[in-house]
Short mmCIF file of C-alpha atoms in Angstrom, two decimals:
data_model
loop_
_atom_site.label_atom_id
_atom_site.label_comp_id
_atom_site.label_asym_id
_atom_site.label_seq_id
_atom_site.Cartn_x
_atom_site.Cartn_y
_atom_site.Cartn_z
CA MET A 755 -10.98 -43.33 15.25
CA ALA A 756 -7.60 -44.96 14.75
CA LEU A 757 -8.07 -48.73 14.50
CA ALA A 758 -4.81 -49.69 16.18
CA CYS A 759 -2.65 -48.65 19.11
CA GLY A 760 1.08 -48.29 19.61
CA LEU A 761 2.50 -50.26 22.53
CA ASP A 762 5.85 -49.42 24.08
CA PHE A 763 6.79 -52.39 26.28
CA GLY A 764 9.74 -50.91 28.10
CA THR A 765 12.36 -52.34 30.41
CA SER A 766 11.35 -49.94 33.17
CA ASN A 767 8.02 -48.45 32.03
CA SER A 768 5.36 -49.22 29.44
CA THR A 769 2.92 -46.95 27.59
CA VAL A 770 0.14 -47.24 25.01
CA GLY A 771 -0.50 -44.56 22.40
CA TRP A 772 -3.77 -44.13 20.47
CA LEU A 773 -5.27 -41.37 18.33
CA PRO A 774 -9.00 -41.40 19.08
CA GLY A 775 -9.71 -38.68 16.52
CA GLY A 776 -7.90 -40.55 13.79
CA SER A 777 -5.27 -37.82 13.50
CA PHE A 778 -2.70 -35.99 15.58
CA GLN A 779 -4.18 -33.11 17.57
CA PRO A 780 -1.57 -30.47 18.54
CA GLY A 781 -1.38 -30.07 22.29
CA ALA A 782 -3.28 -33.29 23.00
CA SER A 783 -1.63 -36.37 24.47
CA ALA A 784 -1.73 -39.54 22.43
CA LEU A 785 -1.09 -41.67 25.51
CA LEU A 786 -3.77 -43.60 27.36
CA ASP A 787 -3.82 -43.57 31.17
CA LEU A 788 -2.71 -46.95 32.47
CA GLU A 789 -2.50 -46.45 36.24
CA ASP A 790 -4.08 -43.86 38.54
CA GLY A 791 -4.32 -41.19 35.86
CA LYS A 792 -0.75 -41.74 34.71
CA ALA A 793 0.27 -42.79 31.20
CA THR A 794 3.18 -44.93 32.35
CA LEU A 795 2.84 -48.36 33.92
CA PRO A 796 6.11 -49.52 35.51
CA SER A 797 7.02 -52.89 33.99
CA VAL A 798 6.67 -54.68 37.32
CA VAL A 799 4.65 -57.68 38.50
CA PHE A 800 4.21 -58.74 42.13
CA PHE A 801 2.80 -62.13 43.07
CA ASN A 802 1.33 -61.62 46.55
CA ALA A 803 1.55 -64.91 48.45
CA ASP A 804 -0.46 -63.56 51.40
CA ASP A 805 -3.72 -63.11 49.48
CA GLU A 806 -2.83 -64.93 46.22
CA GLN A 807 -3.29 -61.78 44.15
CA VAL A 808 -1.20 -60.35 41.31
CA SER A 809 -0.50 -56.61 41.17
CA TYR A 810 1.17 -54.51 38.49
CA GLY A 811 3.11 -51.27 38.14
CA ARG A 812 3.26 -48.86 41.07
CA ALA A 813 0.80 -51.00 43.01
CA ALA A 814 3.18 -53.96 42.66
CA LEU A 815 6.11 -51.94 43.99
CA LEU A 816 3.99 -50.67 46.89
CA ASP A 817 2.88 -54.19 47.84
CA TYR A 818 6.47 -55.35 47.81
CA LEU A 819 7.79 -52.41 49.85
CA GLU A 820 4.99 -52.78 52.40
CA GLY A 821 6.38 -56.20 53.21
CA TYR A 822 3.83 -58.60 51.78
CA GLU A 823 5.22 -62.08 51.23
CA GLY A 824 5.61 -62.82 47.56
CA ARG A 825 7.68 -62.51 44.40
CA LEU A 826 8.55 -59.29 42.57
CA MET A 827 9.56 -59.39 38.91
CA ARG A 828 10.96 -56.35 37.11
CA SER A 829 12.85 -55.59 33.86
CA LEU A 830 10.93 -58.36 32.11
CA LYS A 831 11.93 -57.09 28.66
CA SER A 832 15.56 -57.94 29.43
CA LEU A 833 14.66 -61.63 29.17
CA LEU A 834 13.94 -61.35 25.43
CA GLY A 835 16.67 -62.86 23.29
CA THR A 836 18.38 -64.60 26.23
CA SER A 837 18.38 -68.27 27.15
CA LEU A 838 16.31 -67.42 30.23
CA ILE A 839 13.20 -66.74 28.14
CA ASP A 840 12.66 -70.47 27.57
CA GLY A 841 13.01 -71.19 31.28
CA GLN A 842 10.71 -70.72 34.22
CA THR A 843 10.62 -69.34 37.72
CA GLU A 844 8.92 -70.48 40.91
CA VAL A 845 5.92 -68.51 42.08
CA ALA A 846 3.91 -69.64 45.13
CA GLY A 847 5.37 -73.12 44.80
CA ARG A 848 4.41 -73.45 41.13
CA ALA A 849 6.55 -73.22 38.01
CA LEU A 850 5.75 -70.18 35.85
CA PRO A 851 7.33 -70.03 32.36
CA PHE A 852 8.91 -66.66 31.65
CA LYS A 853 6.91 -66.37 28.40
CA ALA A 854 3.72 -66.73 30.43
CA LEU A 855 4.99 -64.03 32.79
CA LEU A 856 5.50 -61.64 29.87
CA GLY A 857 2.04 -62.57 28.62
CA GLN A 858 0.50 -61.70 31.98
CA PHE A 859 2.06 -58.25 31.96
CA ILE A 860 1.41 -57.38 28.29
CA GLY A 861 -2.12 -58.75 28.61
CA GLU A 862 -2.69 -56.44 31.59
CA VAL A 863 -1.36 -53.46 29.60
CA LYS A 864 -3.77 -54.36 26.76
CA ARG A 865 -6.76 -54.65 29.12
CA ARG A 866 -6.04 -51.31 30.79
CA ALA A 867 -5.59 -49.54 27.44
CA GLU A 868 -8.84 -51.00 26.09
CA ARG A 869 -10.73 -50.03 29.24
CA GLN A 870 -9.44 -46.47 28.94
CA ALA A 871 -10.15 -46.22 25.20
CA GLY A 872 -13.55 -47.92 25.42
CA ARG A 873 -12.70 -50.28 22.56
CA GLU A 874 -10.81 -53.47 21.74
CA PHE A 875 -7.38 -53.33 20.12
CA GLY A 876 -6.76 -56.22 17.78
CA SER A 877 -3.91 -54.48 15.96
CA ALA A 878 -0.81 -52.83 17.34
CA VAL A 879 2.59 -51.47 16.46
CA PHE A 880 5.09 -52.59 19.08
CA GLY A 881 8.26 -50.65 19.74
CA ARG A 882 11.52 -52.55 19.71
CA PRO A 883 15.14 -51.56 20.34
CA VAL A 884 17.48 -51.39 17.37
CA PHE A 885 19.16 -54.47 18.89
CA PHE A 886 17.59 -56.62 21.58
CA ILE A 887 20.95 -58.40 21.77
CA ASP A 888 24.27 -56.92 20.63
CA ASP A 889 26.25 -58.63 17.85
CA ASP A 890 23.90 -61.63 17.53
CA LEU A 891 21.37 -61.27 14.71
CA GLU A 892 19.88 -64.70 15.34
CA ALA A 893 19.21 -63.92 19.02
CA ASP A 894 17.80 -60.55 17.98
CA ARG A 895 15.37 -62.25 15.57
CA ARG A 896 14.32 -64.72 18.27
CA ALA A 897 13.64 -61.84 20.64
CA GLN A 898 11.24 -60.15 18.21
CA ASP A 899 9.61 -63.48 17.34
CA THR A 900 9.08 -64.19 21.04
CA LEU A 901 7.53 -60.77 21.62
CA GLU A 902 5.19 -61.33 18.66
CA GLU A 903 4.27 -64.78 19.98
CA VAL A 904 3.46 -63.33 23.41
CA ALA A 905 1.45 -60.47 21.86
CA ARG A 906 -0.65 -62.94 19.84
CA SER A 907 -1.25 -65.06 22.92
CA VAL A 908 -3.00 -62.13 24.65
CA GLY A 909 -5.28 -61.28 21.72
CA PHE A 910 -3.42 -59.05 19.26
CA ARG A 911 -4.15 -60.37 15.77
CA GLU A 912 -2.21 -57.92 13.59
CA ILE A 913 1.23 -56.99 14.87
CA SER A 914 4.03 -54.93 13.40
CA PHE A 915 7.21 -53.47 14.84
CA GLN A 916 8.95 -50.13 14.73
CA TYR A 917 12.36 -49.15 16.03
CA GLU A 918 11.89 -47.16 19.23
CA PRO A 919 14.07 -44.19 18.16
CA ILE A 920 12.13 -43.97 14.87
CA ALA A 921 8.89 -43.87 16.84
CA ALA A 922 10.36 -41.03 18.93
CA ALA A 923 11.32 -39.30 15.67
CA PHE A 924 7.70 -39.41 14.50
CA ASP A 925 6.60 -37.82 17.77
CA TYR A 926 9.17 -35.03 17.43
CA GLU A 927 8.27 -34.49 13.77
CA SER A 928 4.67 -33.70 14.74
CA GLN A 929 5.99 -30.66 16.64
CA ILE A 930 8.31 -28.98 14.11
CA GLU A 931 7.68 -26.48 11.30
CA ARG A 932 10.76 -26.89 9.12
CA GLU A 933 12.92 -29.70 7.81
CA GLU A 934 15.73 -30.88 10.11
CA LEU A 935 18.42 -33.54 10.25
CA VAL A 936 17.86 -35.04 13.69
CA LEU A 937 19.81 -37.41 15.89
CA ILE A 938 17.26 -39.28 17.98
CA ALA A 939 18.83 -40.50 21.25
CA ASP A 940 16.57 -42.92 23.12
CA ILE A 941 18.27 -43.93 26.38
CA GLY A 942 15.98 -46.47 27.99
CA GLY A 943 16.14 -48.90 30.84
CA GLY A 944 17.80 -51.66 28.85
CA THR A 945 19.23 -50.18 25.65
CA SER A 946 20.61 -46.98 24.15
CA ASP A 947 19.22 -46.54 20.64
CA PHE A 948 19.97 -43.94 18.01
CA SER A 949 18.58 -42.95 14.63
CA LEU A 950 19.72 -40.29 12.20
CA VAL A 951 16.59 -39.09 10.38
CA ARG A 952 15.45 -36.33 8.06
CA LEU A 953 12.22 -34.94 9.48
CA GLY A 954 9.82 -32.19 8.49
CA PRO A 955 6.20 -31.26 7.82
CA GLY A 956 6.58 -32.07 4.14
CA ARG A 957 7.75 -35.59 4.90
CA ALA A 958 5.36 -36.45 7.74
CA GLY A 959 2.47 -37.60 5.54
CA ARG A 960 4.50 -40.05 3.47
CA ALA A 961 3.56 -43.70 3.90
CA GLU A 962 7.11 -44.83 3.08
CA ARG A 963 9.86 -43.17 5.11
CA ARG A 964 12.78 -45.50 4.37
CA ASP A 965 14.75 -42.89 2.43
CA ASP A 966 14.46 -40.44 5.33
CA ILE A 967 16.22 -42.82 7.74
CA LEU A 968 19.95 -42.42 7.19
CA ALA A 969 21.13 -44.86 9.86
CA ASN A 970 20.06 -46.78 12.97
CA GLY A 971 22.29 -48.01 15.75
CA GLY A 972 22.12 -49.21 19.31
CA VAL A 973 23.86 -50.95 22.16
CA HIS A 974 22.51 -53.07 25.01
CA ILE A 975 23.34 -50.48 27.66
CA GLY A 976 20.71 -48.55 29.60
CA GLY A 977 19.48 -47.40 32.95
CA THR A 978 19.53 -50.82 34.57
CA ASP A 979 23.23 -51.11 33.67
CA PHE A 980 23.93 -47.75 35.30
CA ASP A 981 22.11 -49.02 38.39
CA LYS A 982 24.20 -52.19 38.33
CA TYR A 983 27.57 -50.49 38.21
CA LEU A 984 26.61 -47.86 40.78
CA SER A 985 25.53 -50.71 43.07
CA LEU A 986 28.74 -52.68 42.55
CA ALA A 987 30.89 -49.61 43.17
CA SER A 988 29.12 -48.28 46.25
CA VAL A 989 26.70 -50.68 47.96
CA MET A 990 27.91 -54.22 47.31
CA PRO A 991 31.24 -53.72 49.15
CA LEU A 992 29.12 -53.32 52.31
CA LEU A 993 27.92 -56.89 51.70
CA GLY A 994 31.36 -58.36 51.07
CA TYR A 995 31.93 -57.69 47.38
CA GLY A 996 35.70 -57.60 46.84
CA SER A 997 36.51 -59.41 50.08
CA SER A 998 38.17 -62.81 50.31
CA LEU A 999 38.10 -66.21 51.96
CA ARG A 1000 40.63 -67.07 54.65
CA SER A 1001 42.49 -68.99 51.97
CA GLY A 1002 43.01 -65.75 50.06
CA ALA A 1003 40.62 -66.66 47.26
CA ALA A 1004 38.07 -64.04 46.28
CA ILE A 1005 34.45 -64.31 47.37
CA PRO A 1006 32.49 -65.38 44.23
CA SER A 1007 31.07 -62.29 42.55
CA SER A 1008 27.92 -64.01 41.26
CA TYR A 1009 25.92 -63.13 44.39
CA TYR A 1010 26.65 -59.44 43.93
CA PHE A 1011 26.12 -59.36 40.18
CA ASN A 1012 22.75 -61.11 40.59
CA LEU A 1013 21.63 -58.66 43.27
CA ALA A 1014 22.86 -55.65 41.27
CA THR A 1015 21.01 -56.71 38.07
CA TRP A 1016 17.25 -56.17 38.09
CA HIS A 1017 16.19 -59.26 36.13
CA THR A 1018 18.50 -61.69 37.99
CA ILE A 1019 17.82 -60.63 41.59
CA ASN A 1020 15.59 -63.63 42.23
CA GLN A 1021 18.45 -66.00 41.32
CA ALA A 1022 20.12 -65.00 44.60
CA TYR A 1023 17.22 -66.62 46.46
CA THR A 1024 17.56 -70.17 45.11
CA ARG A 1025 18.14 -72.99 47.61
CA LYS A 1026 21.48 -73.81 45.99
CA SER A 1027 22.70 -70.21 46.19
CA VAL A 1028 21.62 -69.86 49.83
CA ALA A 1029 23.35 -73.11 50.82
CA GLN A 1030 26.59 -72.13 49.09
CA LEU A 1031 26.54 -68.73 50.80
CA ALA A 1032 26.22 -70.42 54.21
CA ASP A 1033 29.45 -72.33 53.49
CA LEU A 1034 31.21 -69.12 52.47
CA VAL A 1035 30.22 -67.33 55.69
CA ARG A 1036 32.06 -69.95 57.72
CA ASP A 1037 35.23 -69.52 55.68
CA CYS A 1038 35.41 -65.79 54.89
CA SER A 1039 37.83 -63.20 56.24
CA GLU A 1040 35.09 -60.58 56.93
CA PRO A 1041 32.14 -62.61 58.23
CA ALA A 1042 30.10 -59.58 59.35
CA LYS A 1043 29.73 -58.44 55.74
CA LEU A 1044 28.67 -61.89 54.54
CA VAL A 1045 26.18 -62.21 57.40
CA ARG A 1046 24.69 -58.88 56.28
CA LEU A 1047 24.41 -60.34 52.77
CA GLN A 1048 22.77 -63.46 54.22
CA ASN A 1049 20.23 -61.39 56.10
CA LEU A 1050 19.38 -59.37 52.98
CA ILE A 1051 18.79 -62.56 51.01
CA ASP A 1052 16.82 -64.20 53.82
CA GLU A 1053 14.51 -61.18 53.86
CA ARG A 1054 14.32 -61.19 50.04
CA ALA A 1055 15.16 -57.51 50.11
CA GLY A 1056 17.18 -57.46 46.89
CA HIS A 1057 14.60 -55.42 44.98
CA TRP A 1058 14.35 -52.97 47.88
CA LEU A 1059 18.12 -52.45 47.65
CA ALA A 1060 17.95 -52.01 43.87
CA ILE A 1061 15.23 -49.40 44.32
CA GLN A 1062 17.51 -47.44 46.69
CA VAL A 1063 20.33 -47.55 44.12
CA GLU A 1064 17.99 -46.42 41.35
CA ALA A 1065 16.85 -43.49 43.50
CA ALA A 1066 20.50 -42.54 44.05
CA LYS A 1067 21.17 -42.63 40.30
CA ILE A 1068 18.21 -40.35 39.66
CA GLY A 1069 19.24 -38.05 42.50
CA LEU A 1070 22.75 -37.70 41.11
CA SER A 1071 21.34 -36.42 37.82
CA GLY A 1072 20.43 -33.19 39.59
CA SER A 1073 22.86 -33.04 42.49
CA PRO A 1074 26.60 -33.67 43.02
CA ALA A 1075 25.90 -35.96 45.99
CA PHE A 1076 23.15 -38.19 47.34
CA THR A 1077 22.65 -39.92 50.68
CA MET A 1078 21.19 -43.43 50.71
CA ASN A 1079 19.31 -44.50 53.84
CA LEU A 1080 19.88 -48.27 53.87
CA ASP A 1081 17.75 -48.91 56.94
CA ARG A 1082 16.88 -52.50 56.05
CA LEU A 1083 20.48 -53.62 56.23
CA ALA A 1084 21.57 -55.17 59.52
CA PRO A 1085 22.99 -53.09 61.03
CA PRO A 1086 21.39 -50.10 59.22
CA GLU A 1087 23.70 -47.98 57.10
CA THR A 1088 23.75 -44.44 55.72
CA LEU A 1089 25.80 -44.25 52.55
CA SER A 1090 26.81 -41.09 50.69
CA VAL A 1091 27.47 -41.39 46.96
CA THR A 1092 28.79 -38.71 44.64
CA ARG A 1093 28.24 -37.92 41.00
CA GLU A 1094 32.00 -38.15 40.50
CA GLY A 1095 32.03 -41.70 41.86
CA PHE A 1096 28.97 -42.65 39.82
CA GLU A 1097 30.51 -41.30 36.63
CA ALA A 1098 33.71 -43.22 37.29
CA ALA A 1099 31.67 -46.40 37.72
CA ILE A 1100 29.83 -45.98 34.40
CA ALA A 1101 32.61 -44.37 32.34
CA GLN A 1102 33.26 -47.52 30.30
CA LEU A 1103 29.55 -47.88 29.52
CA VAL A 1104 29.33 -44.27 28.37
CA ASP A 1105 32.39 -44.81 26.17
CA SER A 1106 30.57 -47.70 24.47
CA VAL A 1107 27.50 -45.57 23.90
CA GLY A 1108 29.64 -42.79 22.42
CA ALA A 1109 31.34 -45.26 20.08
CA THR A 1110 27.89 -46.40 18.91
CA VAL A 1111 26.97 -42.83 17.96
CA LEU A 1112 30.23 -42.36 16.04
CA ARG A 1113 29.59 -45.59 14.10
CA LEU A 1114 26.15 -44.26 13.22
CA PHE A 1115 27.64 -41.17 11.55
CA SER A 1116 30.22 -43.29 9.76
CA GLU A 1117 27.56 -45.66 8.38
CA ALA A 1118 25.40 -42.73 7.26
CA GLY A 1119 28.32 -40.89 5.65
CA VAL A 1120 27.30 -37.75 7.55
CA GLU A 1121 29.50 -35.33 9.46
CA PRO A 1122 28.33 -34.66 13.04
CA ASP A 1123 28.36 -30.90 12.32
CA ALA A 1124 25.52 -31.43 9.83
CA VAL A 1125 23.07 -32.41 12.56
CA ASP A 1126 20.51 -29.71 13.34
CA THR A 1127 18.97 -31.21 16.46
CA VAL A 1128 19.60 -33.93 19.00
CA PHE A 1129 16.30 -35.16 20.43
CA LEU A 1130 16.68 -36.83 23.83
CA THR A 1131 14.11 -39.26 25.15
CA GLY A 1132 14.01 -42.29 27.42
CA GLY A 1133 14.06 -42.35 31.19
CA SER A 1134 17.84 -42.70 31.41
CA SER A 1135 18.63 -39.72 29.19
CA GLY A 1136 18.88 -37.65 32.38
CA VAL A 1137 22.27 -39.16 33.29
CA SER A 1138 24.56 -36.13 33.12
CA LEU A 1139 27.73 -37.80 31.82
CA LEU A 1140 25.84 -39.49 29.01
CA ARG A 1141 24.07 -36.30 27.96
CA GLU A 1142 27.37 -34.42 27.92
CA ARG A 1143 29.04 -37.11 25.82
CA ILE A 1144 26.28 -37.09 23.21
CA ALA A 1145 26.19 -33.28 23.11
CA ALA A 1146 29.97 -33.16 22.58
CA LEU A 1147 29.63 -35.44 19.54
CA VAL A 1148 27.17 -33.05 17.83
CA PRO A 1149 28.51 -29.63 18.91
CA ARG A 1150 26.45 -27.54 16.49
CA ALA A 1151 23.13 -29.23 17.22
CA ARG A 1152 20.49 -27.75 19.46
CA ARG A 1153 19.28 -30.05 22.21
CA VAL A 1154 15.57 -30.82 22.57
CA GLU A 1155 14.08 -32.69 25.50
CA GLY A 1156 11.33 -35.11 24.58
CA ASP A 1157 8.83 -36.68 26.94
CA LEU A 1158 11.23 -39.01 28.77
CA PHE A 1159 8.68 -41.79 29.03
CA GLY A 1160 6.03 -40.89 26.45
CA SER A 1161 7.66 -39.95 23.14
CA ILE A 1162 7.96 -43.51 21.91
CA GLY A 1163 4.36 -44.45 22.73
CA ALA A 1164 3.09 -41.27 21.04
CA GLY A 1165 5.19 -41.95 17.96
CA LEU A 1166 3.99 -45.55 17.81
CA ALA A 1167 0.41 -44.26 17.82
CA LEU A 1168 1.21 -42.16 14.74
CA ASP A 1169 2.81 -45.16 13.06
CA ALA A 1170 -0.20 -47.34 13.93
CA LEU A 1171 -2.49 -44.80 12.25
CA ARG A 1172 -0.36 -44.88 9.09
CA LYS A 1173 -0.20 -48.67 8.97
CA TYR A 1174 -3.72 -49.66 10.01
CA GLY A 1175 -5.85 -46.55 9.46
#
């Protein structure tokens, strides 16, 4: 049996990979079931104030949507490397440090994986984005150090890290029969990460793979950013975004940006924010919209709204239009969004991702036409405009779809076997 596991703590979903036979078995999944027979556990925690219980994953989202009083926390990984990680939030009238919150979730992932595997995991390879934070190496180092600190606090004794796109590369390599130059495109909830790697059966057994990795690159743009800009472009104007005070000054955008960003939604519920909003309602030019915003905040329905936006984003990946049923707004609203409008909202983000890929080729000294395969993984790789942009940059490459949520965890399991036996 493999001694260690691979843990993919994702912005939106988390997985654990393990090779019980001590080697890769073709056709077999390396992922452990973490919730109701599923390998993914949404990275969500709900503190239920009604019965003082904590729920995780899909169960947490269900508790929240069923209307239990409490606090929902999502996109926890986005806190790493930011100043928020050293702060705290209020849960059931008590202060909870954000590091402790991460520890609760990662500890729960560890317990579920161990229960499924029937053994303890004291060693693990954790996935990490190429950059937790863009253009700030010190913040990036702090982010990894914090994740290691949290992992040790829940019982992992030996910890190493692997870039998430490299882990996905190892998973893809286990499936191929000839050598290829591969662009790994991992479009996750919080980051878009890329690696240019030489892969093949003859290279797979090597303990040292540094020479096979031609370049790594990434940018702090992912699915939660696409949600944010779709929300700002389509939903937030219903709540007063873009409107003005009677003086002509613009309504502060902070309310809307907080509600449109998964890991800052709870900041809209602070006493200070609520009091300031009450003052704005009395002095705005479109009070009905601000009252609707007030009602949403009073009901703490920000995560519900974000879930509707996320569903629209996913729907637009397969359809040119999507209808959102915003029945918890007062008054209720039906809102149609189009792929064209969504793509206009995220165009600047996609441009940044494309520029990141071009820098990768420049750093590697490789022409895009030399790439044999582009391997797409990550839950946000289904966004049509982004897929088209990446495909256009490597026109001769064939496109391979990985397991959107499982390739990284499976690859981390392979890396854990190599590193720990």
